[in-house]
mmCIF file of C-alpha atoms and ligand atoms in Angstrom:
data_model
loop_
_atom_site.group_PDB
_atom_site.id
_atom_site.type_symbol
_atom_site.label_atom_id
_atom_site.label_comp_id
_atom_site.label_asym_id
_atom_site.label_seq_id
_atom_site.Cartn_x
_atom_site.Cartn_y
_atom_site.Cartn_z
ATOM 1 C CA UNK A 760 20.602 -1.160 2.359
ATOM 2 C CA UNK A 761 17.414 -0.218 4.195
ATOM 3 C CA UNK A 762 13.863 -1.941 3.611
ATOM 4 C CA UNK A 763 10.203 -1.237 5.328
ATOM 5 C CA UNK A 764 7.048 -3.136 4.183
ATOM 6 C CA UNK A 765 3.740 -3.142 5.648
ATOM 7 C CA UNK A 766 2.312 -5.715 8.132
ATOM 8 C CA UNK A 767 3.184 -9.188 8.632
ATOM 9 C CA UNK A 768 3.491 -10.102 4.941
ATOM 10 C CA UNK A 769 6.239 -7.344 4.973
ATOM 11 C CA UNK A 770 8.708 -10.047 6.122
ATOM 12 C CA UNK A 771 8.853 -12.390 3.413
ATOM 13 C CA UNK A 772 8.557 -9.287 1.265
ATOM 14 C CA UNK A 773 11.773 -7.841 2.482
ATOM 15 C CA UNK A 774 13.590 -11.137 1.890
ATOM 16 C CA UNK A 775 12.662 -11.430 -1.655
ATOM 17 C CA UNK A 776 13.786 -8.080 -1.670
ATOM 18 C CA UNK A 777 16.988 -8.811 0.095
ATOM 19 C CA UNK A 778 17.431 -11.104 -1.986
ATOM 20 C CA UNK A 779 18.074 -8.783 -5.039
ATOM 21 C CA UNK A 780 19.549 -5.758 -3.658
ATOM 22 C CA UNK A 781 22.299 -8.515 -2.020
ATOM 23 C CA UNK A 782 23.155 -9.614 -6.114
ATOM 24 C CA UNK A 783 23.622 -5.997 -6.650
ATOM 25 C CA UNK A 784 20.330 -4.979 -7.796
ATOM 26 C CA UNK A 785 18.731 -1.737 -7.128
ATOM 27 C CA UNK A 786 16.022 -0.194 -5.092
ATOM 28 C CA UNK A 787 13.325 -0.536 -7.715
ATOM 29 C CA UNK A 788 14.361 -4.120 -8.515
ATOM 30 C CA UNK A 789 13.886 -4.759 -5.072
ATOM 31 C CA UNK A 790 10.138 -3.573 -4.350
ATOM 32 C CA UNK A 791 9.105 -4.629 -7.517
ATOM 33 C CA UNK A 792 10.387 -8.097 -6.573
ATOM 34 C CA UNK A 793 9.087 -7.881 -2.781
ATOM 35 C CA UNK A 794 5.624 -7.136 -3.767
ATOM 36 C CA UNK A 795 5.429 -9.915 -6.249
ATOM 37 C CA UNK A 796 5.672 -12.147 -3.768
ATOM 38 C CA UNK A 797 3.144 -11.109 -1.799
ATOM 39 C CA UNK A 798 0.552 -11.290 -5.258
ATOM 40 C CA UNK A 799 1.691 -14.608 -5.402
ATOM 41 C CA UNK A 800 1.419 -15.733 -1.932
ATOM 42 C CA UNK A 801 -1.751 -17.464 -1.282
ATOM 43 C CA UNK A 802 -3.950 -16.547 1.442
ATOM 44 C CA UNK A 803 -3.619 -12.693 0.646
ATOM 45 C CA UNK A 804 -7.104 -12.033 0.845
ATOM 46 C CA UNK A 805 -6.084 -8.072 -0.377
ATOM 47 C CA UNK A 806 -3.494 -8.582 -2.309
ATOM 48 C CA UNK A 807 -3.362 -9.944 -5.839
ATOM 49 C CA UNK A 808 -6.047 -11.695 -7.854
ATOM 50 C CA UNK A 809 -6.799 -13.868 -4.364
ATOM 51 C CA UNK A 810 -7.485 -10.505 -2.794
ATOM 52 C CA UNK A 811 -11.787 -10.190 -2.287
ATOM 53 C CA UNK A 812 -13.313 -8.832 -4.882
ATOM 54 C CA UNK A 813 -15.579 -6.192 -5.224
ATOM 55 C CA UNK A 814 -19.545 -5.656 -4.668
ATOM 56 C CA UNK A 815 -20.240 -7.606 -7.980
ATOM 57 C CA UNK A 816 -18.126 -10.092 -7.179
ATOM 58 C CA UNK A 817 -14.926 -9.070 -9.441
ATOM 59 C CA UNK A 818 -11.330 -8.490 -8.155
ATOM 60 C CA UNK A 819 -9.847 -5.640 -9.466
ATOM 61 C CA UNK A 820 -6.057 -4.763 -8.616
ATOM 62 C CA UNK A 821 -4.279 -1.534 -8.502
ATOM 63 C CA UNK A 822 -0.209 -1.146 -8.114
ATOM 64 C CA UNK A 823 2.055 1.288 -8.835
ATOM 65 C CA UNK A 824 5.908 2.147 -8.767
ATOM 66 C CA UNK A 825 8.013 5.296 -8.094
ATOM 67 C CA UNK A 826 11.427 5.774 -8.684
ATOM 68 C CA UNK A 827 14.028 8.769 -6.996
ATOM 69 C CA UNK A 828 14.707 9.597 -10.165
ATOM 70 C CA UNK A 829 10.959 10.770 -10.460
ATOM 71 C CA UNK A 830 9.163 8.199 -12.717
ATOM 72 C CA UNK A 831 6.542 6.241 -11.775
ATOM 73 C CA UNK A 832 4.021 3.858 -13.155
ATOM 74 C CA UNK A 833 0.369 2.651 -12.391
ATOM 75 C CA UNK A 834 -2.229 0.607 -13.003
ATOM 76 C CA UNK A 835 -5.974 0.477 -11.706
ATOM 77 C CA UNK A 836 -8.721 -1.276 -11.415
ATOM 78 C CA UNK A 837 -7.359 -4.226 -13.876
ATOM 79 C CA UNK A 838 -8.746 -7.181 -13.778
ATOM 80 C CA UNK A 839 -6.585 -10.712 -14.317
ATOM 81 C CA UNK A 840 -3.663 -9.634 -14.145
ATOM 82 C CA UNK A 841 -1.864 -11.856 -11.903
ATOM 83 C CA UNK A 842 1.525 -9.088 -10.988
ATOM 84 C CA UNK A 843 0.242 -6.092 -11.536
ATOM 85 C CA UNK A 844 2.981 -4.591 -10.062
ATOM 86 C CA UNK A 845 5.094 -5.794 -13.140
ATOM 87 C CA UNK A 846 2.523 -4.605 -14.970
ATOM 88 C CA UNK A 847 2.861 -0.887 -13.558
ATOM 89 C CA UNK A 848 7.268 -1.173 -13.810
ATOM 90 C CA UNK A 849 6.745 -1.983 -17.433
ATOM 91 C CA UNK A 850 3.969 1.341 -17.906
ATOM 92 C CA UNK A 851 6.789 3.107 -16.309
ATOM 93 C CA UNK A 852 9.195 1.631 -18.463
ATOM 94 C CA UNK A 853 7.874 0.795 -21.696
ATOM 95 C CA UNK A 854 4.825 3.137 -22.332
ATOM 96 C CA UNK A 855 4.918 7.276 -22.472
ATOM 97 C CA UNK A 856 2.736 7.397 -19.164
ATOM 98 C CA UNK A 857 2.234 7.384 -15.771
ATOM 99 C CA UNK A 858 -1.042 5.885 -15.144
ATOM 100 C CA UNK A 859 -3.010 2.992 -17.274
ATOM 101 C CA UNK A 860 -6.839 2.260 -15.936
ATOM 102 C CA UNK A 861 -8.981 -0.976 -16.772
ATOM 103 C CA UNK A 862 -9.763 -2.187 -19.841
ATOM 104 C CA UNK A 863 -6.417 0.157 -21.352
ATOM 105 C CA UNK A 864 -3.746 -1.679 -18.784
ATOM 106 C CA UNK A 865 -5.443 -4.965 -19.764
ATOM 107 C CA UNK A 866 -4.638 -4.321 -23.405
ATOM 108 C CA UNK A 867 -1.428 -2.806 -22.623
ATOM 109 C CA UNK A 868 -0.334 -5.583 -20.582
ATOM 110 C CA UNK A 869 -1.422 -8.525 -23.797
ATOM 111 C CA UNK A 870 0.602 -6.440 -25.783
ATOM 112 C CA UNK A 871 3.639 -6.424 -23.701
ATOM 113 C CA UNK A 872 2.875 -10.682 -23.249
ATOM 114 C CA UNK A 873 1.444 -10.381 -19.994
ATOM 115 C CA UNK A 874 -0.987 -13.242 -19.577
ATOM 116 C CA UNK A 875 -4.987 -11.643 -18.412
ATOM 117 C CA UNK A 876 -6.852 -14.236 -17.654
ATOM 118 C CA UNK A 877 -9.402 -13.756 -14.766
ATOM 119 C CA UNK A 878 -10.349 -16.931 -12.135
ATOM 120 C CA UNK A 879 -12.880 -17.907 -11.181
ATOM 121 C CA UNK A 880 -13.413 -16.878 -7.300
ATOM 122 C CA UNK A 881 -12.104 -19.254 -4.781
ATOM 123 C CA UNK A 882 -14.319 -21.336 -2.346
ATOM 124 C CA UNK A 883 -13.109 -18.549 0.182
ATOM 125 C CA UNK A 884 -13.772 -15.493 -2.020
ATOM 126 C CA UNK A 885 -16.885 -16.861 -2.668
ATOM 127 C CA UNK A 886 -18.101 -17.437 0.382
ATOM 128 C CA UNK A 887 -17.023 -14.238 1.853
ATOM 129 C CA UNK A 888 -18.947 -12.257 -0.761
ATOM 130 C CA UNK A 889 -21.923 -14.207 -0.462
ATOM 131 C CA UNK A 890 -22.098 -13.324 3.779
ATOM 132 C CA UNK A 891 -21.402 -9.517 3.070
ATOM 133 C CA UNK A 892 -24.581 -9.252 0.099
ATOM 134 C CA UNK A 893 -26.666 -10.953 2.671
ATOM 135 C CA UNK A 894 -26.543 -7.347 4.213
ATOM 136 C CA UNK A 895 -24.416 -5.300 1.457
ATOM 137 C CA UNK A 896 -23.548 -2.526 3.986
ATOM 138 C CA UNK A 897 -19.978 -0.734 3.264
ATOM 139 C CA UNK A 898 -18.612 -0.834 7.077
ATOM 140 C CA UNK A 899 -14.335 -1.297 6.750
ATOM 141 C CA UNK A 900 -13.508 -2.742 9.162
ATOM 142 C CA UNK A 901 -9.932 -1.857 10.499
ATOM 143 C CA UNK A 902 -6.460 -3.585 10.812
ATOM 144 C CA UNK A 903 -4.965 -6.898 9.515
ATOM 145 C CA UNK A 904 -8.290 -8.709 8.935
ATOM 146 C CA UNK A 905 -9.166 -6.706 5.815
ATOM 147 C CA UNK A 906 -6.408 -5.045 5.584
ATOM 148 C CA UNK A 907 -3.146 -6.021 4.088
ATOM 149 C CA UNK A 908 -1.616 -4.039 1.089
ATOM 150 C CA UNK A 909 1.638 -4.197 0.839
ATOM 151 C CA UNK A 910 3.913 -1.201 0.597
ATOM 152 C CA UNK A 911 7.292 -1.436 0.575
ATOM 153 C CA UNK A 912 10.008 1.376 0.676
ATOM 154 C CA UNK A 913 13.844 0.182 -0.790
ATOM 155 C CA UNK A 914 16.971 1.983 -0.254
ATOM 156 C CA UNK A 915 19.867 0.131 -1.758
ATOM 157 C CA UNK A 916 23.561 0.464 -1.197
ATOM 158 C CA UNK A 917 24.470 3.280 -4.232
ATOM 159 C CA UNK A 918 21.663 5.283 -2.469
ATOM 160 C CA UNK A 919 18.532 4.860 -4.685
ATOM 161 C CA UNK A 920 15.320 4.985 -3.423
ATOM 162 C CA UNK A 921 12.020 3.358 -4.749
ATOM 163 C CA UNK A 922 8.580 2.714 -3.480
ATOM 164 C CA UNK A 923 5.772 0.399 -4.214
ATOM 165 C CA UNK A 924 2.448 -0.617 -4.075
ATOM 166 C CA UNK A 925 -0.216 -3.235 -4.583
ATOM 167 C CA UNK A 926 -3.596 -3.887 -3.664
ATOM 168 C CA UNK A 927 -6.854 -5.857 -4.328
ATOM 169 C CA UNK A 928 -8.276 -2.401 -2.530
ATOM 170 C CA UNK A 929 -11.268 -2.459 -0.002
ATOM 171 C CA UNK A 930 -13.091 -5.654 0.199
ATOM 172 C CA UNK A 931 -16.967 -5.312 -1.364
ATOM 173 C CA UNK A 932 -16.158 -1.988 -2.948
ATOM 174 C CA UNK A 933 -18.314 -0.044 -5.570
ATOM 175 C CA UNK A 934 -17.423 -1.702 -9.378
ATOM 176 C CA UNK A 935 -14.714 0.855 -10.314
ATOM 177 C CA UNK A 936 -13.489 2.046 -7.367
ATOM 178 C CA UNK A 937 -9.807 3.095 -6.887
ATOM 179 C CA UNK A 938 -8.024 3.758 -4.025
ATOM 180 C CA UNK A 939 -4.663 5.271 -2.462
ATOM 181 C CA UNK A 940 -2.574 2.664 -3.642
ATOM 182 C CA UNK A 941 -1.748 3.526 -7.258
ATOM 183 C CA UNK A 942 -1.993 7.103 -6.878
ATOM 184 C CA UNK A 943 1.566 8.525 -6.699
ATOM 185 C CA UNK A 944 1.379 10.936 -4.191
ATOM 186 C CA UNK A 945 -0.934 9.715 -1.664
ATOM 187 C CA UNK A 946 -0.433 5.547 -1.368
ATOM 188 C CA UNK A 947 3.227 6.291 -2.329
ATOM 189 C CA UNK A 948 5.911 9.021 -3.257
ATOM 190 C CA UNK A 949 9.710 8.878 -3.646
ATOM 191 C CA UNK A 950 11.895 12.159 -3.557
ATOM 192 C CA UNK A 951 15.466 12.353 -4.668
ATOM 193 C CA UNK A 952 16.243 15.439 -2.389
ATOM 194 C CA UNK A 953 14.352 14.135 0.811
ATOM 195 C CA UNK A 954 12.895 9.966 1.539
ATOM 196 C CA UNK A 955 9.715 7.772 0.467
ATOM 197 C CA UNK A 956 7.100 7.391 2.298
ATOM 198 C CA UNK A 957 3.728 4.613 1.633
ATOM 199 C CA UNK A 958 0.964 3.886 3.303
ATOM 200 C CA UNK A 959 -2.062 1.464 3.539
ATOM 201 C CA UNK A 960 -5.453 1.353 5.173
ATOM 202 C CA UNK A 961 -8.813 3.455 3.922
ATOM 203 C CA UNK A 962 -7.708 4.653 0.508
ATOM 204 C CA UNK A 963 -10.048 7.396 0.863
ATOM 205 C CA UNK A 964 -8.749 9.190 4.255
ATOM 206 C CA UNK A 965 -5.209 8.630 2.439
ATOM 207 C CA UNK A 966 -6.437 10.168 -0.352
ATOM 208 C CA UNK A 967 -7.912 13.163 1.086
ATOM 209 C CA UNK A 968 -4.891 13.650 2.479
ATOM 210 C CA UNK A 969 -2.549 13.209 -0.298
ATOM 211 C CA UNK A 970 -0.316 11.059 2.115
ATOM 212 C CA UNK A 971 2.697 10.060 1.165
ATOM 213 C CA UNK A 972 3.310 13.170 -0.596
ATOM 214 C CA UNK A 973 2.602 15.212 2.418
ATOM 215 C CA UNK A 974 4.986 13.001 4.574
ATOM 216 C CA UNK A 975 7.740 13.919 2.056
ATOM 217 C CA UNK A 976 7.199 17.346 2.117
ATOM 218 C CA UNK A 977 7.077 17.309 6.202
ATOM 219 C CA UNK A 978 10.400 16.023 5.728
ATOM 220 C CA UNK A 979 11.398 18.413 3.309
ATOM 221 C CA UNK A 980 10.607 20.997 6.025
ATOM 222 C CA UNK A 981 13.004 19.494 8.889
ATOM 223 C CA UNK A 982 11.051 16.799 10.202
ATOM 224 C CA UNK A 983 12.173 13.899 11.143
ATOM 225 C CA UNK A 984 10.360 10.184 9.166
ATOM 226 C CA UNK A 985 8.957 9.653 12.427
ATOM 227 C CA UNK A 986 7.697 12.835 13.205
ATOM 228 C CA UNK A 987 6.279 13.278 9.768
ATOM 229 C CA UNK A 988 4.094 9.960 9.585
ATOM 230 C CA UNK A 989 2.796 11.201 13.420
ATOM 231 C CA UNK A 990 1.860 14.278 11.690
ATOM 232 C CA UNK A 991 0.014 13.177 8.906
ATOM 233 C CA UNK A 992 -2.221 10.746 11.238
ATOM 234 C CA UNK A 993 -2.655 13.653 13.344
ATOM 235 C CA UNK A 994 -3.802 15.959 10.557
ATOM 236 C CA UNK A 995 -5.525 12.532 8.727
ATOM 237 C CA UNK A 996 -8.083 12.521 12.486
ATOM 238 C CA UNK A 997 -8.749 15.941 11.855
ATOM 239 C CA UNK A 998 -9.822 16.606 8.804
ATOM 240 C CA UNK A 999 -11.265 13.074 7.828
ATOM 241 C CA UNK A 1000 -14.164 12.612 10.431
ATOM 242 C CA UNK A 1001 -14.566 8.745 11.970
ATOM 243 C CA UNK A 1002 -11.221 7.925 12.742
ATOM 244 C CA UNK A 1003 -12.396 5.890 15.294
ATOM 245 C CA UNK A 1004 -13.646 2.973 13.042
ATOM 246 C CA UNK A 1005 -10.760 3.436 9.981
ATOM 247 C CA UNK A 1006 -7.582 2.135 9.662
ATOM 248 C CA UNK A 1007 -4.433 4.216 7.822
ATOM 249 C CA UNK A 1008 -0.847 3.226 8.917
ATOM 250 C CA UNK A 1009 2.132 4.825 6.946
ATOM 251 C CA UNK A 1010 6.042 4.518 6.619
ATOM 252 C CA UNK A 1011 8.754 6.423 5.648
ATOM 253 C CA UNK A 1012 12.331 6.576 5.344
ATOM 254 C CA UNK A 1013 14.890 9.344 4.337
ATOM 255 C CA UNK A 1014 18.486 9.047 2.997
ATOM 256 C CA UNK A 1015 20.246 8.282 6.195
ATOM 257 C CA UNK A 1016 18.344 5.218 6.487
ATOM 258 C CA UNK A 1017 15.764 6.613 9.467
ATOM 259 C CA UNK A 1018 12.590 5.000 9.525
ATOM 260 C CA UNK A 1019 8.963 6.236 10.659
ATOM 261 C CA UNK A 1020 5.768 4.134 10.938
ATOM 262 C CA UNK A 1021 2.886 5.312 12.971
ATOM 263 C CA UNK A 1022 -1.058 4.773 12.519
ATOM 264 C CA UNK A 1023 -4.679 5.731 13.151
ATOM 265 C CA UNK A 1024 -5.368 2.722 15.185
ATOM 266 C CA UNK A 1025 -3.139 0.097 16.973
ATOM 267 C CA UNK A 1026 -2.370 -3.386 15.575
ATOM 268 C CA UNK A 1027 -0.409 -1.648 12.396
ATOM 269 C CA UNK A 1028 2.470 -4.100 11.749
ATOM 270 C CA UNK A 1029 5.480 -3.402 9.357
ATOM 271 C CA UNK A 1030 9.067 -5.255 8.897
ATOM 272 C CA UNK A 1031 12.375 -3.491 8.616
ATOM 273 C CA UNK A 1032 15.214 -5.222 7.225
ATOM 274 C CA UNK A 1033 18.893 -3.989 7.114
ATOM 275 C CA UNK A 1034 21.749 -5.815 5.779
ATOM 276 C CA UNK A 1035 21.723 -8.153 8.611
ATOM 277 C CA UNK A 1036 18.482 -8.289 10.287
ATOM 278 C CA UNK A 1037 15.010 -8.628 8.740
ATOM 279 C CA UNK A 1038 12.162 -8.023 12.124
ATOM 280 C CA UNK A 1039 8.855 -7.088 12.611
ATOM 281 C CA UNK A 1040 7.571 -4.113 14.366
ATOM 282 C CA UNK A 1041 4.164 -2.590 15.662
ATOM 283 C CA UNK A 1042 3.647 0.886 14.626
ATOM 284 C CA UNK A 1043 2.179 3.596 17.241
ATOM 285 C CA UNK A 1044 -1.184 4.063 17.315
ATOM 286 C CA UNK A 1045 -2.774 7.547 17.843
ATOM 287 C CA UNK A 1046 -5.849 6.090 18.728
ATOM 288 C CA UNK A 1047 -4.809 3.984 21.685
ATOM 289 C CA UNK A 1048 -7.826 2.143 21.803
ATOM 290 C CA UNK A 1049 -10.473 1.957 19.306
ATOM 291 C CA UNK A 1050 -12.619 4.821 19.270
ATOM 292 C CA UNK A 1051 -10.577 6.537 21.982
ATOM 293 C CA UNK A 1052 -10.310 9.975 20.353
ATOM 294 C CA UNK A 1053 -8.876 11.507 23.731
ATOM 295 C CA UNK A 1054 -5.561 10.389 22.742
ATOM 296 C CA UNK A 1055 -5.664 11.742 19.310
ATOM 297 C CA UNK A 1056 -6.905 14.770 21.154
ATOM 298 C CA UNK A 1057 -3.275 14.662 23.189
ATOM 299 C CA UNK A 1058 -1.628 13.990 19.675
ATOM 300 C CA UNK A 1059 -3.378 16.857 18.129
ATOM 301 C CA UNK A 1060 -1.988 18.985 21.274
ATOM 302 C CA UNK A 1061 -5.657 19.431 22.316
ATOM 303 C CA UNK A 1062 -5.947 17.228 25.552
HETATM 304 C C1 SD4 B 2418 -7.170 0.800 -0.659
HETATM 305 N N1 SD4 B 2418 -5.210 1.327 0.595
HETATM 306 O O1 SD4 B 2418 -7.524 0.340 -1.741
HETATM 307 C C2 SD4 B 2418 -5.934 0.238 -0.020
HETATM 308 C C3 SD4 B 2418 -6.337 -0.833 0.914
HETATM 309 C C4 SD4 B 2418 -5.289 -1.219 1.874
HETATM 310 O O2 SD4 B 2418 -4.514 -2.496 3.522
HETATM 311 O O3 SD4 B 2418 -4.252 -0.619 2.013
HETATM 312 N N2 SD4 B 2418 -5.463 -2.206 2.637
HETATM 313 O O4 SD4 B 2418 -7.811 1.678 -0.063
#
């Protein structure tokens, strides 16, 4: 059994995750129950209905699931639901879909007995939102302070994959906005022949890249998990300009249990757990300090 999650919130993801693969339980099981944990976890100020909300002042979640056995479900922009991650298993599951969007996921969910109630913002939430209208300008700012998706990649011991997803998105973002995260194929992607790769950071440079699809098929064409996540940062610098203020860091795995994490800028933490040992690791950075394109020059084979 193999597990990766993003950042430091990856760790007590991949126990809860341990957890169930350890009963017996497989690979989607295991994400599903991972990233749970982190919706519930307070103090996730990007994950779960805790996360910030958006310019208006509303948190709205995305999540999604993928399977090796090539279903998937998703659901964005929804507004109190407390798991949406649950929420995108059971679209997978229980509905003829792939991908359920706002007010349609809310009704979905009610009629599947998922509770939607929406809170009230925190003191926290509040106040945070308050300082950013008192200039309203859309600047992300990288790494762990605003960004802290989890995405979590399961192999279990009868050699199922599954990846997952979930996100309060961007901080202060446009009402409506979607990002990476519950698109299958750029925040996450599962093949049966090949690995899973995820990823977290600017939804819209993963996007524009169609991410974790892309890492799959570098892997498809000999490369190694590692070299494949290096590749799509690489190609992520060059063709989505201002690298030097964004933050993308992705993860893969294949079927012999190799892992690959790498990122646009340092400070990209994920935790890999094995049957034994659950420890957290920094990814490398192609930008080696912020706004030092020289080394993603040298990356790119141009310096
Ligand atoms: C998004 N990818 O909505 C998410 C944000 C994120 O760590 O991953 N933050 O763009």
């Amino acid at each position: 059994m193999k597990l990766l999650s993003t950042w430091d919130h990856g760790l007590p993801a991949n126990d809860a995750a341990l957890a169930i693969l350890r009963a017996g339980g497989g690979a989607m099981d295991a994400v599903v129950e991972g990233a749970t944990l982190t919706e519930r976890s307070n103090g996730q100020r990007s994950v779960g209905l805790g996360g910030l909300p958006d310019r208006d002042g509303i948190v709205t979640l995305d999540a999604a699931v993928m399977g090796d056995d090539a279903r998937a479900g998703s659901v964005a922009c929804v507004r109190g639901v407390e798991h949406p991650v649950r929420l995108a298993r059971m679209v997978m599951d229980r509905s003829p879909h792939v991908m359920l969007v706002g007010e349609g996921a809310q009704r979905f969910a009610r009629e599947h007995g998922i509770e939607v109630r929406e809170r009230p913002l925190d003191d926290e939430q509040t106040s945070k939102w308050k300082a950013w209208l008192k200039q309203g300008l859309y600047a992300p700012v990288i790494n762990v302070e605003n960004h802290d998706t989890i995405s979590l990649i399961a192999l279990d011991d009868r050699g199922s994959m599954a990846v997952a997803s979930t996100t309060s998105g961007l901080a202060f973002k446009m009402h409506g906005r979607v990002g990476d995260s519950p698109v299958v194929g750029s925040g996450l992607f599962v093949d049966r022949e090949v690995g899973g790769a995820v990823a977290t950071g600017l939804g819209e440079a993963v996007l524009r890249t169609a991410g974790a699809a892309a890492i799959v098929e570098m892997m498809r064409a000999g490369r190694s998990p590692q070299e494949a996540c290096e590749a799509l940062i690489t190609r992520m610098i060059e063709r989505v300009p201002g690298a030097e203020s964004y933050q993308v860091g992705v993860l893969a795995m294949d079927y012999q249990g190799r892992c690959g994490a790498f990122s646009v800028q340092q400070g990209f933490t994920y935790a890999l757990a094995d049957g034994s040992r659950n420890t957290l690791h920094t990814a490398g950075a192609a930008l080696q300090i912020d706004g030092d394109i020289e080394r993603a020059k040298r990356v790119k084979g141009e310096g």
